[in-house]
């Protein structure tokens, strides 16, 4: 697991402290969702919300194109603090220890005190940061912090000082987040390669040619990584073998969102306005769910339900089993933000500048 504590109180197993819920970026919540969620609250920021929320200790942390990171009370939506990052924050934050970590489109990566919103340290990269940070274990100390930048580099920071422990340079932009598991760091980039590194020192272990630039964050399940790319394919890569296990192709549209991976389902959205569900082994299509807009929002599986947003302005819940719609809420403007699920609640942002929380009214 990630951190043991945060600004609002102890982290629980059901919290959502990182983009996609866990270091492997599987997009699977340990909590369930009510059958017919109601809007519990909304919070208006000053610009579109393309960032995705993290949840821990009874608080929500999320960035906005208004150049701020907002800390909100999960129960009420009341703002606890706001941090002025000086540029749009589209990357999802990371909650680890007593700090919130997030990067900006002008390439500055911040560590912020989760309790009061005061800056602990910052580091300036030479390109924008659009992906969330992740953590890797550190011998005898707190976890180290990983984040990629458009300056082609993946950085590993000492969490306390903000000094780079190691850096790894790729051949192009790093757009997404890296997955961590089994002592390895896995991520793709616009150099069309899936990079496999040692989590200990960043040493390269393998590079696997995906055939096209990778914008999505890979989801890691055991020895397999699942992700889509710009040239209209979704891939499963066998990390141990160092090769593509299968490719899924439907229409001529890219896959930019990250996948949710369970034991028998892989669920992902595309610019083809469709949510796809395939088998983890072989990639056989199980069902498709059409929307009226492209899907940049990465789906989350919670029990037998899948929740995600679409550029058609709607938040959907559908059945994981057969892809049938169970619930929807029309926001009205694009929902590129990915949902966070904790405490039987959904938190998600929209291009209308608001953060929404859905759940069961008490």
PDB file of C-alpha atoms in Angstrom, residues 92-328:
ATOM      1  CA  UNK A  92      -3.820  13.909 -10.982  1.00  0.00           C
ATOM      2  CA  UNK A  93      -2.170  14.435  -7.591  1.00  0.00           C
ATOM      3  CA  UNK A  94      -0.546  11.719  -5.501  1.00  0.00           C
ATOM      4  CA  UNK A  95      -1.190  11.433  -1.758  1.00  0.00           C
ATOM      5  CA  UNK A  96       1.694   9.818   0.116  1.00  0.00           C
ATOM      6  CA  UNK A  97       2.751  10.232   3.733  1.00  0.00           C
ATOM      7  CA  UNK A  98       1.882  13.745   4.866  1.00  0.00           C
ATOM      8  CA  UNK A  99       2.252  15.237   1.396  1.00  0.00           C
ATOM      9  CA  UNK A 100       0.383  15.842  -1.834  1.00  0.00           C
ATOM     10  CA  UNK A 101       2.506  15.682  -5.006  1.00  0.00           C
ATOM     11  CA  UNK A 102       1.470  17.168  -8.339  1.00  0.00           C
ATOM     12  CA  UNK A 103       2.985  18.637 -11.491  1.00  0.00           C
ATOM     13  CA  UNK A 104       1.883  21.530 -13.690  1.00  0.00           C
ATOM     14  CA  UNK A 105       1.771  22.231 -17.411  1.00  0.00           C
ATOM     15  CA  UNK A 106       4.768  24.563 -16.998  1.00  0.00           C
ATOM     16  CA  UNK A 107       6.832  21.636 -15.710  1.00  0.00           C
ATOM     17  CA  UNK A 108       7.045  22.363 -11.988  1.00  0.00           C
ATOM     18  CA  UNK A 109       6.602  19.429  -9.625  1.00  0.00           C
ATOM     19  CA  UNK A 110       5.418  20.258  -6.104  1.00  0.00           C
ATOM     20  CA  UNK A 111       5.398  18.585  -2.732  1.00  0.00           C
ATOM     21  CA  UNK A 112       2.694  20.163  -0.565  1.00  0.00           C
ATOM     22  CA  UNK A 113       1.816  19.615   3.081  1.00  0.00           C
ATOM     23  CA  UNK A 114      -1.482  17.723   2.997  1.00  0.00           C
ATOM     24  CA  UNK A 115      -2.655  19.215   6.291  1.00  0.00           C
ATOM     25  CA  UNK A 116      -2.391  22.921   5.437  1.00  0.00           C
ATOM     26  CA  UNK A 117      -1.499  23.331   1.755  1.00  0.00           C
ATOM     27  CA  UNK A 118       1.952  24.827   2.377  1.00  0.00           C
ATOM     28  CA  UNK A 119       4.718  24.024  -0.105  1.00  0.00           C
ATOM     29  CA  UNK A 120       7.393  21.631   1.170  1.00  0.00           C
ATOM     30  CA  UNK A 121       9.581  21.695  -1.956  1.00  0.00           C
ATOM     31  CA  UNK A 122       9.432  22.089  -5.715  1.00  0.00           C
ATOM     32  CA  UNK A 123      11.485  20.902  -8.668  1.00  0.00           C
ATOM     33  CA  UNK A 124      11.488  22.451 -12.135  1.00  0.00           C
ATOM     34  CA  UNK A 125      11.642  20.094 -15.109  1.00  0.00           C
ATOM     35  CA  UNK A 126      12.071  21.252 -18.715  1.00  0.00           C
ATOM     36  CA  UNK A 127       8.679  20.129 -20.006  1.00  0.00           C
ATOM     37  CA  UNK A 128       5.058  19.943 -18.949  1.00  0.00           C
ATOM     38  CA  UNK A 129       3.851  17.310 -16.514  1.00  0.00           C
ATOM     39  CA  UNK A 130       0.527  15.687 -17.414  1.00  0.00           C
ATOM     40  CA  UNK A 131       0.793  12.338 -15.626  1.00  0.00           C
ATOM     41  CA  UNK A 132       0.368  11.499 -11.968  1.00  0.00           C
ATOM     42  CA  UNK A 133       3.265  10.602  -9.712  1.00  0.00           C
ATOM     43  CA  UNK A 134       3.742   7.171  -8.149  1.00  0.00           C
ATOM     44  CA  UNK A 135       5.873   5.729  -5.368  1.00  0.00           C
ATOM     45  CA  UNK A 136       8.605   3.106  -5.071  1.00  0.00           C
ATOM     46  CA  UNK A 137       9.987   1.669  -1.836  1.00  0.00           C
ATOM     47  CA  UNK A 138      13.165   3.164  -0.440  1.00  0.00           C
ATOM     48  CA  UNK A 139      15.585   1.151   1.725  1.00  0.00           C
ATOM     49  CA  UNK A 140      15.107   2.253   5.327  1.00  0.00           C
ATOM     50  CA  UNK A 141      13.077   5.360   4.526  1.00  0.00           C
ATOM     51  CA  UNK A 142       9.831   6.724   3.144  1.00  0.00           C
ATOM     52  CA  UNK A 143       8.831   5.795  -0.411  1.00  0.00           C
ATOM     53  CA  UNK A 144      10.501   7.652  -3.244  1.00  0.00           C
ATOM     54  CA  UNK A 145       8.409   9.623  -5.714  1.00  0.00           C
ATOM     55  CA  UNK A 146       8.323   8.934  -9.472  1.00  0.00           C
ATOM     56  CA  UNK A 147       7.024  11.307 -12.152  1.00  0.00           C
ATOM     57  CA  UNK A 148       7.537  11.762 -15.893  1.00  0.00           C
ATOM     58  CA  UNK A 149       7.859  14.970 -17.892  1.00  0.00           C
ATOM     59  CA  UNK A 150       7.701  16.229 -21.458  1.00  0.00           C
ATOM     60  CA  UNK A 151      11.469  16.804 -21.147  1.00  0.00           C
ATOM     61  CA  UNK A 152      11.706  13.054 -21.977  1.00  0.00           C
ATOM     62  CA  UNK A 153      12.777  12.128 -18.414  1.00  0.00           C
ATOM     63  CA  UNK A 154      11.356   9.993 -15.628  1.00  0.00           C
ATOM     64  CA  UNK A 155      12.431  11.377 -12.250  1.00  0.00           C
ATOM     65  CA  UNK A 156      12.816   9.519  -8.965  1.00  0.00           C
ATOM     66  CA  UNK A 157      12.791  12.000  -6.056  1.00  0.00           C
ATOM     67  CA  UNK A 158      13.701  11.721  -2.420  1.00  0.00           C
ATOM     68  CA  UNK A 159      10.347  12.464  -0.782  1.00  0.00           C
ATOM     69  CA  UNK A 160      11.817  14.559   2.038  1.00  0.00           C
ATOM     70  CA  UNK A 161      14.285  16.748   0.152  1.00  0.00           C
ATOM     71  CA  UNK A 162      12.981  16.802  -3.418  1.00  0.00           C
ATOM     72  CA  UNK A 163      16.411  15.908  -4.744  1.00  0.00           C
ATOM     73  CA  UNK A 164      16.520  13.448  -7.674  1.00  0.00           C
ATOM     74  CA  UNK A 165      17.802  10.015  -6.623  1.00  0.00           C
ATOM     75  CA  UNK A 166      17.957   8.928 -10.266  1.00  0.00           C
ATOM     76  CA  UNK A 167      16.632   9.973 -13.665  1.00  0.00           C
ATOM     77  CA  UNK A 168      15.937   7.923 -16.761  1.00  0.00           C
ATOM     78  CA  UNK A 169      15.865   9.556 -20.200  1.00  0.00           C
ATOM     79  CA  UNK A 170      13.606   8.332 -23.011  1.00  0.00           C
ATOM     80  CA  UNK A 171      13.376   9.380 -26.649  1.00  0.00           C
ATOM     81  CA  UNK A 172      10.271  11.588 -26.461  1.00  0.00           C
ATOM     82  CA  UNK A 173       7.514  12.995 -24.235  1.00  0.00           C
ATOM     83  CA  UNK A 174       6.279  11.040 -21.203  1.00  0.00           C
ATOM     84  CA  UNK A 175       2.569  11.704 -21.148  1.00  0.00           C
ATOM     85  CA  UNK A 176       1.142   9.247 -18.615  1.00  0.00           C
ATOM     86  CA  UNK A 177       1.933   7.791 -15.222  1.00  0.00           C
ATOM     87  CA  UNK A 178       4.192   4.833 -14.497  1.00  0.00           C
ATOM     88  CA  UNK A 179       2.929   1.612 -12.955  1.00  0.00           C
ATOM     89  CA  UNK A 180       4.915  -0.040 -10.166  1.00  0.00           C
ATOM     90  CA  UNK A 181       4.899  -3.709  -9.198  1.00  0.00           C
ATOM     91  CA  UNK A 182       7.168  -6.708  -8.720  1.00  0.00           C
ATOM     92  CA  UNK A 183      10.223  -4.507  -8.258  1.00  0.00           C
ATOM     93  CA  UNK A 184       9.678  -2.924 -11.667  1.00  0.00           C
ATOM     94  CA  UNK A 185       8.577   0.433 -13.058  1.00  0.00           C
ATOM     95  CA  UNK A 186       6.552   0.263 -16.284  1.00  0.00           C
ATOM     96  CA  UNK A 187       5.564   3.191 -18.505  1.00  0.00           C
ATOM     97  CA  UNK A 188       5.141   4.188 -22.128  1.00  0.00           C
ATOM     98  CA  UNK A 189       5.978   7.334 -24.018  1.00  0.00           C
ATOM     99  CA  UNK A 190       5.753   9.146 -27.297  1.00  0.00           C
ATOM    100  CA  UNK A 191       8.906   7.260 -28.370  1.00  0.00           C
ATOM    101  CA  UNK A 192       6.514   4.302 -28.940  1.00  0.00           C
ATOM    102  CA  UNK A 193       8.345   2.162 -26.388  1.00  0.00           C
ATOM    103  CA  UNK A 194       7.156   0.490 -23.223  1.00  0.00           C
ATOM    104  CA  UNK A 195       9.990   0.971 -20.751  1.00  0.00           C
ATOM    105  CA  UNK A 196      10.674  -1.539 -17.969  1.00  0.00           C
ATOM    106  CA  UNK A 197      13.027  -0.287 -15.244  1.00  0.00           C
ATOM    107  CA  UNK A 198      14.362  -1.522 -11.942  1.00  0.00           C
ATOM    108  CA  UNK A 199      12.377   0.125  -9.146  1.00  0.00           C
ATOM    109  CA  UNK A 200      15.533   0.155  -7.020  1.00  0.00           C
ATOM    110  CA  UNK A 201      17.839   2.257  -9.171  1.00  0.00           C
ATOM    111  CA  UNK A 202      16.059   3.018 -12.462  1.00  0.00           C
ATOM    112  CA  UNK A 203      18.294   0.714 -14.474  1.00  0.00           C
ATOM    113  CA  UNK A 204      16.686  -0.316 -17.776  1.00  0.00           C
ATOM    114  CA  UNK A 205      15.554  -3.932 -17.864  1.00  0.00           C
ATOM    115  CA  UNK A 206      13.626  -4.066 -21.158  1.00  0.00           C
ATOM    116  CA  UNK A 207      12.229  -1.876 -23.934  1.00  0.00           C
ATOM    117  CA  UNK A 208       9.288  -3.191 -25.926  1.00  0.00           C
ATOM    118  CA  UNK A 209       8.266  -1.607 -29.223  1.00  0.00           C
ATOM    119  CA  UNK A 210       4.536  -0.830 -29.180  1.00  0.00           C
ATOM    120  CA  UNK A 211       4.499   0.405 -32.776  1.00  0.00           C
ATOM    121  CA  UNK A 212       3.083   3.882 -32.045  1.00  0.00           C
ATOM    122  CA  UNK A 213       3.318   6.669 -29.443  1.00  0.00           C
ATOM    123  CA  UNK A 214       1.805   5.775 -26.060  1.00  0.00           C
ATOM    124  CA  UNK A 215      -0.164   8.464 -24.214  1.00  0.00           C
ATOM    125  CA  UNK A 216      -2.081   6.234 -21.806  1.00  0.00           C
ATOM    126  CA  UNK A 217      -0.769   4.943 -18.498  1.00  0.00           C
ATOM    127  CA  UNK A 218      -0.254   1.185 -18.552  1.00  0.00           C
ATOM    128  CA  UNK A 219      -2.168  -0.996 -16.089  1.00  0.00           C
ATOM    129  CA  UNK A 220      -0.065  -3.759 -14.571  1.00  0.00           C
ATOM    130  CA  UNK A 221      -1.521  -7.155 -13.651  1.00  0.00           C
ATOM    131  CA  UNK A 222       1.115  -9.690 -12.686  1.00  0.00           C
ATOM    132  CA  UNK A 223       3.535  -9.984 -15.605  1.00  0.00           C
ATOM    133  CA  UNK A 224       1.248  -8.284 -18.103  1.00  0.00           C
ATOM    134  CA  UNK A 225       0.862  -4.601 -18.978  1.00  0.00           C
ATOM    135  CA  UNK A 226      -2.283  -3.305 -20.711  1.00  0.00           C
ATOM    136  CA  UNK A 227      -2.411  -0.002 -22.635  1.00  0.00           C
ATOM    137  CA  UNK A 228      -3.524   1.693 -25.836  1.00  0.00           C
ATOM    138  CA  UNK A 229      -1.668   3.927 -28.267  1.00  0.00           C
ATOM    139  CA  UNK A 230      -2.154   6.674 -30.860  1.00  0.00           C
ATOM    140  CA  UNK A 231      -2.488   4.371 -33.858  1.00  0.00           C
ATOM    141  CA  UNK A 232      -5.769   2.774 -32.903  1.00  0.00           C
ATOM    142  CA  UNK A 233      -4.642  -0.340 -31.053  1.00  0.00           C
ATOM    143  CA  UNK A 234      -4.880  -1.626 -27.507  1.00  0.00           C
ATOM    144  CA  UNK A 235      -2.063  -3.948 -26.435  1.00  0.00           C
ATOM    145  CA  UNK A 236      -1.227  -6.569 -23.856  1.00  0.00           C
ATOM    146  CA  UNK A 237       2.513  -6.932 -23.289  1.00  0.00           C
ATOM    147  CA  UNK A 238       4.143  -9.922 -21.609  1.00  0.00           C
ATOM    148  CA  UNK A 239       6.809  -8.221 -19.508  1.00  0.00           C
ATOM    149  CA  UNK A 240       8.774 -11.370 -18.718  1.00  0.00           C
ATOM    150  CA  UNK A 241       8.938 -12.395 -22.376  1.00  0.00           C
ATOM    151  CA  UNK A 242       9.526  -8.812 -23.536  1.00  0.00           C
ATOM    152  CA  UNK A 243       6.984  -9.017 -26.353  1.00  0.00           C
ATOM    153  CA  UNK A 244       3.432  -8.103 -27.316  1.00  0.00           C
ATOM    154  CA  UNK A 245       1.046 -10.902 -26.282  1.00  0.00           C
ATOM    155  CA  UNK A 246      -1.924  -9.578 -28.268  1.00  0.00           C
ATOM    156  CA  UNK A 247      -3.287  -6.521 -30.039  1.00  0.00           C
ATOM    157  CA  UNK A 248      -6.898  -5.326 -30.167  1.00  0.00           C
ATOM    158  CA  UNK A 249      -8.089  -3.180 -33.061  1.00  0.00           C
ATOM    159  CA  UNK A 250     -11.615  -1.981 -33.740  1.00  0.00           C
ATOM    160  CA  UNK A 251     -12.056   1.379 -35.523  1.00  0.00           C
ATOM    161  CA  UNK A 252      -9.521   3.958 -36.673  1.00  0.00           C
ATOM    162  CA  UNK A 253      -9.380   5.938 -33.420  1.00  0.00           C
ATOM    163  CA  UNK A 254      -6.655   6.182 -30.757  1.00  0.00           C
ATOM    164  CA  UNK A 255      -6.880   4.885 -27.191  1.00  0.00           C
ATOM    165  CA  UNK A 256      -5.763   7.596 -24.756  1.00  0.00           C
ATOM    166  CA  UNK A 257      -7.468   6.527 -21.506  1.00  0.00           C
ATOM    167  CA  UNK A 258      -6.038   3.989 -19.086  1.00  0.00           C
ATOM    168  CA  UNK A 259      -7.585   0.565 -18.597  1.00  0.00           C
ATOM    169  CA  UNK A 260      -9.183  -1.035 -15.557  1.00  0.00           C
ATOM    170  CA  UNK A 261      -8.063  -4.647 -15.110  1.00  0.00           C
ATOM    171  CA  UNK A 262      -9.764  -7.366 -13.075  1.00  0.00           C
ATOM    172  CA  UNK A 263      -9.190 -11.114 -13.056  1.00  0.00           C
ATOM    173  CA  UNK A 264     -11.385 -11.699 -16.102  1.00  0.00           C
ATOM    174  CA  UNK A 265     -12.018  -8.274 -17.649  1.00  0.00           C
ATOM    175  CA  UNK A 266     -10.026  -5.409 -19.194  1.00  0.00           C
ATOM    176  CA  UNK A 267     -12.112  -2.250 -19.661  1.00  0.00           C
ATOM    177  CA  UNK A 268     -10.966   0.842 -21.579  1.00  0.00           C
ATOM    178  CA  UNK A 269     -12.385   3.765 -23.535  1.00  0.00           C
ATOM    179  CA  UNK A 270     -11.388   5.236 -26.874  1.00  0.00           C
ATOM    180  CA  UNK A 271     -11.756   8.217 -29.143  1.00  0.00           C
ATOM    181  CA  UNK A 272     -14.239   6.011 -31.024  1.00  0.00           C
ATOM    182  CA  UNK A 273     -16.826   7.075 -28.376  1.00  0.00           C
ATOM    183  CA  UNK A 274     -16.947   3.509 -27.072  1.00  0.00           C
ATOM    184  CA  UNK A 275     -16.101   1.736 -23.846  1.00  0.00           C
ATOM    185  CA  UNK A 276     -14.604  -1.671 -24.646  1.00  0.00           C
ATOM    186  CA  UNK A 277     -14.397  -4.794 -22.518  1.00  0.00           C
ATOM    187  CA  UNK A 278     -12.084  -7.646 -23.529  1.00  0.00           C
ATOM    188  CA  UNK A 279     -10.632 -10.792 -22.020  1.00  0.00           C
ATOM    189  CA  UNK A 280      -7.205 -10.358 -20.332  1.00  0.00           C
ATOM    190  CA  UNK A 281      -5.874 -13.442 -22.119  1.00  0.00           C
ATOM    191  CA  UNK A 282      -6.208 -13.208 -25.879  1.00  0.00           C
ATOM    192  CA  UNK A 283      -8.072  -9.892 -25.988  1.00  0.00           C
ATOM    193  CA  UNK A 284     -11.380 -11.303 -27.246  1.00  0.00           C
ATOM    194  CA  UNK A 285     -14.152  -8.679 -27.179  1.00  0.00           C
ATOM    195  CA  UNK A 286     -16.826  -9.315 -24.533  1.00  0.00           C
ATOM    196  CA  UNK A 287     -18.971  -6.196 -24.985  1.00  0.00           C
ATOM    197  CA  UNK A 288     -18.948  -2.579 -26.149  1.00  0.00           C
ATOM    198  CA  UNK A 289     -20.841   0.385 -24.728  1.00  0.00           C
ATOM    199  CA  UNK A 290     -21.375   3.403 -27.026  1.00  0.00           C
ATOM    200  CA  UNK A 291     -21.462   7.033 -25.852  1.00  0.00           C
ATOM    201  CA  UNK A 292     -21.939  10.256 -27.821  1.00  0.00           C
ATOM    202  CA  UNK A 293     -18.440  11.624 -27.257  1.00  0.00           C
ATOM    203  CA  UNK A 294     -14.838  10.459 -27.157  1.00  0.00           C
ATOM    204  CA  UNK A 295     -13.677   8.837 -23.923  1.00  0.00           C
ATOM    205  CA  UNK A 296     -10.559  10.260 -22.269  1.00  0.00           C
ATOM    206  CA  UNK A 297     -11.801   9.421 -18.773  1.00  0.00           C
ATOM    207  CA  UNK A 298     -10.249   6.211 -17.442  1.00  0.00           C
ATOM    208  CA  UNK A 299     -12.883   3.785 -16.101  1.00  0.00           C
ATOM    209  CA  UNK A 300     -12.964   2.478 -12.543  1.00  0.00           C
ATOM    210  CA  UNK A 301     -14.363  -0.921 -11.577  1.00  0.00           C
ATOM    211  CA  UNK A 302     -16.201  -0.974  -8.237  1.00  0.00           C
ATOM    212  CA  UNK A 303     -17.782  -4.328  -7.479  1.00  0.00           C
ATOM    213  CA  UNK A 304     -19.815  -5.341 -10.504  1.00  0.00           C
ATOM    214  CA  UNK A 305     -20.036  -1.775 -11.807  1.00  0.00           C
ATOM    215  CA  UNK A 306     -17.901   0.391 -14.114  1.00  0.00           C
ATOM    216  CA  UNK A 307     -17.934   4.188 -13.738  1.00  0.00           C
ATOM    217  CA  UNK A 308     -16.430   6.649 -16.235  1.00  0.00           C
ATOM    218  CA  UNK A 309     -17.018   9.981 -17.958  1.00  0.00           C
ATOM    219  CA  UNK A 310     -17.355  10.937 -21.616  1.00  0.00           C
ATOM    220  CA  UNK A 311     -16.896  14.059 -23.688  1.00  0.00           C
ATOM    221  CA  UNK A 312     -20.650  13.893 -24.271  1.00  0.00           C
ATOM    222  CA  UNK A 313     -20.908  15.491 -20.802  1.00  0.00           C
ATOM    223  CA  UNK A 314     -22.176  12.404 -18.999  1.00  0.00           C
ATOM    224  CA  UNK A 315     -20.958  10.271 -16.104  1.00  0.00           C
ATOM    225  CA  UNK A 316     -22.004   6.642 -16.635  1.00  0.00           C
ATOM    226  CA  UNK A 317     -22.266   3.526 -14.505  1.00  0.00           C
ATOM    227  CA  UNK A 318     -22.598   0.296 -16.469  1.00  0.00           C
ATOM    228  CA  UNK A 319     -22.593  -3.386 -15.628  1.00  0.00           C
ATOM    229  CA  UNK A 320     -19.168  -5.016 -15.685  1.00  0.00           C
ATOM    230  CA  UNK A 321     -20.790  -8.308 -16.615  1.00  0.00           C
ATOM    231  CA  UNK A 322     -22.630  -7.330 -19.796  1.00  0.00           C
ATOM    232  CA  UNK A 323     -22.029  -3.610 -20.484  1.00  0.00           C
ATOM    233  CA  UNK A 324     -25.639  -2.559 -19.874  1.00  0.00           C
ATOM    234  CA  UNK A 325     -26.229   0.974 -18.585  1.00  0.00           C
ATOM    235  CA  UNK A 326     -27.235   1.101 -14.909  1.00  0.00           C
ATOM    236  CA  UNK A 327     -27.147   4.868 -14.194  1.00  0.00           C
ATOM    237  CA  UNK A 328     -26.040   8.167 -15.707  1.00  0.00           C
TER     238      UNK A 328
END
